PDB file of C-alpha atoms in Angstrom:
ATOM      1  CA  MET B 292     -16.093 -45.466 -17.308  1.00 49.00           C
ATOM      2  CA  ALA B 293     -16.943 -44.865 -13.679  1.00 48.00           C
ATOM      3  CA  ILE B 294     -14.737 -42.541 -11.659  1.00 52.00           C
ATOM      4  CA  SER B 295     -13.991 -42.004  -8.009  1.00 49.00           C
ATOM      5  CA  ALA B 296     -11.561 -39.594  -6.394  1.00 49.00           C
ATOM      6  CA  VAL B 297      -9.011 -40.873  -3.907  1.00 48.00           C
ATOM      7  CA  GLN B 298      -7.910 -38.200  -1.447  1.00 51.00           C
ATOM      8  CA  THR B 299      -4.340 -39.430  -0.850  1.00 66.00           C
ATOM      9  CA  TYR B 300      -1.918 -36.849  -2.209  1.00 80.00           C
ATOM     10  CA  LEU B 301       0.815 -38.063  -4.559  1.00 87.00           C
ATOM     11  CA  SER B 302       3.448 -36.104  -6.387  1.00 90.00           C
ATOM     12  CA  PRO B 303       3.424 -36.363 -10.207  1.00 91.00           C
ATOM     13  CA  GLU B 304       6.567 -38.525 -10.004  1.00 91.00           C
ATOM     14  CA  GLU B 305       4.943 -40.909  -7.503  1.00 91.00           C
ATOM     15  CA  TYR B 306       1.834 -41.172  -9.680  1.00 91.00           C
ATOM     16  CA  ILE B 307       3.833 -42.011 -12.828  1.00 92.00           C
ATOM     17  CA  THR B 308       5.868 -44.612 -10.943  1.00 90.00           C
ATOM     18  CA  LEU B 309       2.686 -46.300  -9.678  1.00 88.00           C
ATOM     19  CA  GLU B 310       0.999 -46.255 -13.096  1.00 88.00           C
ATOM     20  CA  ARG B 311       4.033 -47.729 -14.826  1.00 88.00           C
ATOM     21  CA  LYS B 312       4.252 -50.533 -12.283  1.00 84.00           C
ATOM     22  CA  ALA B 313       0.539 -51.264 -12.716  1.00 76.00           C
ATOM     23  CA  ILE B 314       0.517 -51.592 -16.515  1.00 59.00           C
ATOM     24  CA  PRO B 315       1.631 -55.265 -16.705  1.00 56.00           C
ATOM     25  CA  ASP B 316      -1.069 -56.324 -14.242  1.00 53.00           C
ATOM     26  CA  ALA B 317      -4.346 -56.815 -16.133  1.00 51.00           C
ATOM     27  CA  ASN B 318      -6.311 -56.652 -12.865  1.00 52.00           C
ATOM     28  CA  THR B 319      -5.065 -53.190 -11.981  1.00 59.00           C
ATOM     29  CA  VAL B 320      -7.450 -50.272 -12.461  1.00 68.00           C
ATOM     30  CA  ARG B 321      -6.066 -47.265 -14.319  1.00 77.00           C
ATOM     31  CA  SER B 322      -6.004 -43.934 -12.550  1.00 88.00           C
ATOM     32  CA  GLU B 323      -5.999 -40.370 -13.759  1.00 91.00           C
ATOM     33  CA  TYR B 324      -4.200 -37.680 -11.809  1.00 93.00           C
ATOM     34  CA  VAL B 325      -5.299 -34.087 -11.204  1.00 92.00           C
ATOM     35  CA  ASN B 326      -2.831 -31.903  -9.335  1.00 87.00           C
ATOM     36  CA  GLY B 327      -2.130 -34.396  -6.549  1.00 87.00           C
ATOM     37  CA  SER B 328      -5.450 -36.284  -6.449  1.00 87.00           C
ATOM     38  CA  ILE B 329      -5.929 -39.743  -7.904  1.00 88.00           C
ATOM     39  CA  ILE B 330      -9.106 -40.478  -9.875  1.00 87.00           C
ATOM     40  CA  THR B 331      -9.658 -44.195 -10.404  1.00 82.00           C
ATOM     41  CA  MET B 332     -11.294 -45.373 -13.619  1.00 80.00           C
ATOM     42  CA  SER B 333     -13.394 -48.541 -13.533  1.00 72.00           C
ATOM     43  CA  GLY B 334     -14.508 -50.752 -16.403  1.00 74.00           C
ATOM     44  CA  ALA B 335     -16.709 -49.609 -19.284  1.00 85.00           C
ATOM     45  CA  SER B 336     -19.893 -51.045 -20.812  1.00 90.00           C
ATOM     46  CA  PHE B 337     -20.048 -53.017 -24.053  1.00 94.00           C
ATOM     47  CA  SER B 338     -21.554 -50.008 -25.862  1.00 95.00           C
ATOM     48  CA  HIS B 339     -18.792 -47.750 -24.547  1.00 94.00           C
ATOM     49  CA  ASN B 340     -16.107 -50.149 -25.787  1.00 95.00           C
ATOM     50  CA  LEU B 341     -17.858 -50.653 -29.111  1.00 97.00           C
ATOM     51  CA  ILE B 342     -18.088 -46.910 -29.789  1.00 98.00           C
ATOM     52  CA  THR B 343     -14.459 -46.427 -28.771  1.00 97.00           C
ATOM     53  CA  SER B 344     -13.382 -49.196 -31.168  1.00 97.00           C
ATOM     54  CA  ASN B 345     -15.563 -47.832 -33.969  1.00 98.00           C
ATOM     55  CA  VAL B 346     -14.178 -44.311 -33.627  1.00 98.00           C
ATOM     56  CA  SER B 347     -10.569 -45.411 -33.405  1.00 98.00           C
ATOM     57  CA  GLY B 348     -10.926 -47.882 -36.297  1.00 98.00           C
ATOM     58  CA  GLU B 349     -12.625 -45.375 -38.581  1.00 98.00           C
ATOM     59  CA  LEU B 350     -10.061 -42.693 -37.749  1.00 98.00           C
ATOM     60  CA  ARG B 351      -7.165 -45.052 -38.427  1.00 97.00           C
ATOM     61  CA  THR B 352      -8.616 -46.014 -41.825  1.00 97.00           C
ATOM     62  CA  ARG B 353      -9.269 -42.415 -42.850  1.00 97.00           C
ATOM     63  CA  LEU B 354      -5.945 -41.038 -41.574  1.00 97.00           C
ATOM     64  CA  LYS B 355      -3.699 -43.721 -43.037  1.00 95.00           C
ATOM     65  CA  GLY B 356      -0.804 -42.031 -44.824  1.00 94.00           C
ATOM     66  CA  SER B 357      -1.724 -38.593 -43.480  1.00 95.00           C
ATOM     67  CA  GLY B 358       1.097 -38.238 -40.957  1.00 94.00           C
ATOM     68  CA  CYS B 359      -1.373 -38.553 -38.066  1.00 97.00           C
ATOM     69  CA  ALA B 360      -1.601 -41.486 -35.631  1.00 97.00           C
ATOM     70  CA  VAL B 361      -4.609 -42.722 -33.677  1.00 98.00           C
ATOM     71  CA  PHE B 362      -4.447 -44.076 -30.126  1.00 97.00           C
ATOM     72  CA  ALA B 363      -7.103 -45.484 -27.802  1.00 93.00           C
ATOM     73  CA  ASN B 364      -7.621 -46.100 -24.074  1.00 87.00           C
ATOM     74  CA  ASP B 365      -4.124 -46.705 -22.744  1.00 88.00           C
ATOM     75  CA  MET B 366      -2.178 -43.672 -23.986  1.00 95.00           C
ATOM     76  CA  ARG B 367      -1.710 -41.337 -21.057  1.00 96.00           C
ATOM     77  CA  ILE B 368      -1.878 -37.578 -21.754  1.00 97.00           C
ATOM     78  CA  SER B 369       0.156 -35.127 -19.694  1.00 97.00           C
ATOM     79  CA  ILE B 370      -0.863 -31.526 -19.043  1.00 97.00           C
ATOM     80  CA  PRO B 371       2.244 -30.099 -17.351  1.00 94.00           C
ATOM     81  CA  SER B 372       0.733 -26.651 -16.714  1.00 94.00           C
ATOM     82  CA  ILE B 373      -1.713 -28.157 -14.203  1.00 93.00           C
ATOM     83  CA  ASN B 374       0.309 -31.218 -13.076  1.00 93.00           C
ATOM     84  CA  SER B 375      -2.327 -33.606 -14.439  1.00 95.00           C
ATOM     85  CA  TYR B 376      -2.577 -36.847 -16.420  1.00 96.00           C
ATOM     86  CA  PHE B 377      -5.547 -38.356 -18.254  1.00 96.00           C
ATOM     87  CA  TYR B 378      -6.523 -41.394 -20.330  1.00 95.00           C
ATOM     88  CA  PRO B 379      -8.843 -40.260 -23.147  1.00 96.00           C
ATOM     89  CA  ASP B 380     -10.930 -42.902 -24.897  1.00 95.00           C
ATOM     90  CA  VAL B 381      -9.490 -42.008 -28.321  1.00 98.00           C
ATOM     91  CA  GLY B 382      -7.007 -39.430 -29.527  1.00 98.00           C
ATOM     92  CA  VAL B 383      -5.079 -38.291 -32.568  1.00 98.00           C
ATOM     93  CA  VAL B 384      -1.560 -36.907 -32.733  1.00 98.00           C
ATOM     94  CA  CYS B 385      -0.108 -35.399 -35.904  1.00 97.00           C
ATOM     95  CA  ASP B 386       3.436 -34.560 -36.945  1.00 86.00           C
ATOM     96  CA  GLU B 387       6.010 -35.761 -34.404  1.00 95.00           C
ATOM     97  CA  PRO B 388       4.593 -37.140 -31.140  1.00 97.00           C
ATOM     98  CA  GLN B 389       6.140 -35.492 -28.077  1.00 97.00           C
ATOM     99  CA  PHE B 390       6.517 -37.474 -24.861  1.00 97.00           C
ATOM    100  CA  VAL B 391       7.315 -36.654 -21.247  1.00 95.00           C
ATOM    101  CA  ASP B 392      10.381 -38.926 -21.271  1.00 95.00           C
ATOM    102  CA  ASP B 393      12.029 -41.813 -23.098  1.00 95.00           C
ATOM    103  CA  VAL B 394       9.513 -44.390 -21.851  1.00 94.00           C
ATOM    104  CA  PHE B 395       7.139 -43.040 -24.577  1.00 95.00           C
ATOM    105  CA  ASP B 396       3.932 -43.761 -22.641  1.00 95.00           C
ATOM    106  CA  THR B 397       2.859 -40.206 -21.769  1.00 96.00           C
ATOM    107  CA  LEU B 398       1.953 -37.938 -24.691  1.00 98.00           C
ATOM    108  CA  LEU B 399       2.141 -34.151 -24.636  1.00 98.00           C
ATOM    109  CA  ASN B 400       0.682 -33.010 -27.976  1.00 98.00           C
ATOM    110  CA  PRO B 401      -2.630 -34.592 -29.055  1.00 98.00           C
ATOM    111  CA  ILE B 402      -4.602 -32.607 -31.634  1.00 98.00           C
ATOM    112  CA  VAL B 403      -7.973 -34.385 -31.172  1.00 98.00           C
ATOM    113  CA  LEU B 404      -9.366 -36.057 -28.032  1.00 98.00           C
ATOM    114  CA  VAL B 405     -12.552 -38.139 -27.820  1.00 98.00           C
ATOM    115  CA  GLU B 406     -14.454 -39.125 -24.686  1.00 96.00           C
ATOM    116  CA  VAL B 407     -17.365 -41.586 -24.722  1.00 96.00           C
ATOM    117  CA  LEU B 408     -19.800 -40.630 -21.971  1.00 93.00           C
ATOM    118  CA  SER B 409     -20.849 -42.946 -19.172  1.00 87.00           C
ATOM    119  CA  PRO B 410     -23.558 -42.068 -16.640  1.00 83.00           C
ATOM    120  CA  SER B 411     -20.951 -41.660 -13.897  1.00 80.00           C
ATOM    121  CA  THR B 412     -18.529 -39.567 -16.003  1.00 81.00           C
ATOM    122  CA  GLU B 413     -20.818 -37.322 -18.057  1.00 86.00           C
ATOM    123  CA  ALA B 414     -20.629 -34.241 -15.832  1.00 86.00           C
ATOM    124  CA  TYR B 415     -16.884 -34.694 -15.344  1.00 86.00           C
ATOM    125  CA  ASP B 416     -16.153 -35.162 -19.076  1.00 89.00           C
ATOM    126  CA  ARG B 417     -18.215 -32.098 -20.014  1.00 90.00           C
ATOM    127  CA  GLY B 418     -16.968 -29.920 -17.183  1.00 90.00           C
ATOM    128  CA  LYS B 419     -13.720 -30.310 -15.277  1.00 91.00           C
ATOM    129  CA  LYS B 420     -12.074 -32.700 -17.718  1.00 93.00           C
ATOM    130  CA  PHE B 421     -12.757 -30.442 -20.700  1.00 95.00           C
ATOM    131  CA  SER B 422     -11.506 -27.501 -18.659  1.00 95.00           C
ATOM    132  CA  HIS B 423      -8.265 -29.397 -18.060  1.00 95.00           C
ATOM    133  CA  TYR B 424      -7.964 -30.476 -21.694  1.00 97.00           C
ATOM    134  CA  ARG B 425      -8.270 -26.860 -22.828  1.00 96.00           C
ATOM    135  CA  GLN B 426      -4.887 -26.217 -21.197  1.00 96.00           C
ATOM    136  CA  LEU B 427      -3.251 -28.311 -23.940  1.00 97.00           C
ATOM    137  CA  GLU B 428      -1.970 -25.878 -26.552  1.00 95.00           C
ATOM    138  CA  SER B 429      -1.864 -28.647 -29.173  1.00 97.00           C
ATOM    139  CA  LEU B 430      -5.548 -29.581 -28.754  1.00 98.00           C
ATOM    140  CA  LYS B 431      -7.745 -28.355 -31.605  1.00 98.00           C
ATOM    141  CA  GLU B 432     -10.906 -30.474 -31.208  1.00 98.00           C
ATOM    142  CA  TYR B 433     -12.654 -32.192 -28.316  1.00 98.00           C
ATOM    143  CA  ILE B 434     -15.374 -34.720 -29.123  1.00 98.00           C
ATOM    144  CA  ILE B 435     -17.956 -36.038 -26.644  1.00 97.00           C
ATOM    145  CA  VAL B 436     -19.948 -39.106 -27.705  1.00 98.00           C
ATOM    146  CA  SER B 437     -23.098 -40.308 -25.943  1.00 96.00           C
ATOM    147  CA  GLN B 438     -23.479 -44.074 -25.623  1.00 95.00           C
ATOM    148  CA  ASP B 439     -27.193 -44.211 -24.767  1.00 94.00           C
ATOM    149  CA  LYS B 440     -28.496 -42.170 -27.707  1.00 95.00           C
ATOM    150  CA  VAL B 441     -27.284 -40.746 -31.015  1.00 97.00           C
ATOM    151  CA  TYR B 442     -25.652 -37.559 -29.825  1.00 97.00           C
ATOM    152  CA  ILE B 443     -22.176 -36.189 -30.465  1.00 98.00           C
ATOM    153  CA  GLU B 444     -20.756 -32.825 -29.467  1.00 97.00           C
ATOM    154  CA  ARG B 445     -17.757 -31.221 -31.139  1.00 98.00           C
ATOM    155  CA  TYR B 446     -15.756 -28.382 -29.616  1.00 98.00           C
ATOM    156  CA  LEU B 447     -13.428 -26.694 -32.114  1.00 98.00           C
ATOM    157  CA  ARG B 448     -10.713 -24.318 -30.963  1.00 98.00           C
ATOM    158  CA  LYS B 449     -10.859 -20.881 -32.581  1.00 96.00           C
ATOM    159  CA  PRO B 450      -8.405 -18.012 -31.907  1.00 93.00           C
ATOM    160  CA  ASP B 451     -10.470 -16.585 -29.020  1.00 92.00           C
ATOM    161  CA  GLU B 452     -13.026 -19.275 -28.155  1.00 95.00           C
ATOM    162  CA  TRP B 453     -14.247 -22.836 -28.613  1.00 97.00           C
ATOM    163  CA  SER B 454     -17.094 -23.237 -31.097  1.00 98.00           C
ATOM    164  CA  TYR B 455     -19.771 -25.857 -30.451  1.00 97.00           C
ATOM    165  CA  THR B 456     -21.624 -28.134 -32.876  1.00 98.00           C
ATOM    166  CA  SER B 457     -23.894 -31.082 -32.085  1.00 98.00           C
ATOM    167  CA  PHE B 458     -24.880 -34.060 -34.224  1.00 98.00           C
ATOM    168  CA  HIS B 459     -27.939 -36.169 -33.382  1.00 96.00           C
ATOM    169  CA  GLU B 460     -29.030 -38.082 -36.486  1.00 97.00           C
ATOM    170  CA  LEU B 461     -27.505 -41.296 -37.806  1.00 97.00           C
ATOM    171  CA  ASP B 462     -27.345 -39.653 -41.240  1.00 97.00           C
ATOM    172  CA  ASP B 463     -25.153 -36.836 -39.862  1.00 98.00           C
ATOM    173  CA  VAL B 464     -21.418 -36.698 -40.525  1.00 98.00           C
ATOM    174  CA  LEU B 465     -18.964 -35.560 -37.859  1.00 98.00           C
ATOM    175  CA  SER B 466     -16.463 -33.237 -39.496  1.00 97.00           C
ATOM    176  CA  LEU B 467     -13.061 -33.043 -37.798  1.00 98.00           C
ATOM    177  CA  THR B 468     -11.658 -29.848 -39.238  1.00 96.00           C
ATOM    178  CA  SER B 469      -8.241 -30.011 -37.593  1.00 97.00           C
ATOM    179  CA  ILE B 470      -7.360 -33.330 -39.240  1.00 98.00           C
ATOM    180  CA  GLN B 471      -9.467 -32.926 -42.399  1.00 97.00           C
ATOM    181  CA  CYS B 472     -11.475 -36.036 -41.679  1.00 96.00           C
ATOM    182  CA  GLU B 473     -15.177 -36.952 -41.689  1.00 97.00           C
ATOM    183  CA  LEU B 474     -16.819 -39.707 -39.668  1.00 98.00           C
ATOM    184  CA  PRO B 475     -20.391 -40.767 -40.469  1.00 98.00           C
ATOM    185  CA  LEU B 476     -22.410 -41.288 -37.303  1.00 98.00           C
ATOM    186  CA  GLN B 477     -23.631 -44.576 -38.768  1.00 98.00           C
ATOM    187  CA  GLU B 478     -20.046 -45.840 -38.511  1.00 98.00           C
ATOM    188  CA  ILE B 479     -19.515 -44.456 -35.004  1.00 98.00           C
ATOM    189  CA  TYR B 480     -22.700 -46.142 -33.738  1.00 98.00           C
ATOM    190  CA  GLU B 481     -22.440 -49.345 -35.775  1.00 97.00           C
ATOM    191  CA  ARG B 482     -23.935 -52.291 -33.814  1.00 96.00           C
ATOM    192  CA  VAL B 483     -24.689 -50.123 -30.781  1.00 97.00           C
ATOM    193  CA  THR B 484     -28.005 -50.941 -29.099  1.00 94.00           C
ATOM    194  CA  PHE B 485     -29.650 -48.055 -27.286  1.00 91.00           C
ATOM    195  CA  PRO B 486     -31.780 -48.426 -24.151  1.00 86.00           C
ATOM    196  CA  GLU B 487     -35.503 -48.206 -24.717  1.00 77.00           C
ATOM    197  CA  ASN B 488     -36.992 -44.783 -24.098  1.00 62.00           C
ATOM    198  CA  LYS B 489     -39.272 -45.100 -21.082  1.00 50.00           C
ATOM    199  CA  ASP B 490     -40.899 -41.653 -21.411  1.00 49.00           C
TER     200      ASP B 490
END
């Protein structure tokens, strides 16, 4: 999804009020919030949506009965330590979900988060957004999925660091250690058409 920062400062309470009013309106663009600044999120490509659906569908099938739940696109994540809110493409929460309040639309304790890269968000998703996500004590794995080639990156939280593994063949299998789940890349990229290489 494309992003653009809006410089108007809002308090966290003002942001949540605006987002909750916007949800019923299908024409309203979702916004993320980073310590007072609004970041608007525009629409995503067909490939982006297809990968998001594939990942969330495969996770739901594999995690059925495990005590974990899968969510996609519209579940807002709160990071109270930095006064920020985000909408990951896909996420997993295990055990009892914890929410900011009794509206149950802002989650505090995801264990896995997945972002599907877009040209306009790639640097943000790899850099600042991952830096923000690392503030979540519950987060054990962060997955970045390319939409224009077979390429997935997995960051796994260790006691003193985040380990990195990449997957770049359709025959590879993405292992999600924190939820004891494996996703074949063939399933993640099912029906995705990649742009022709012009090199």
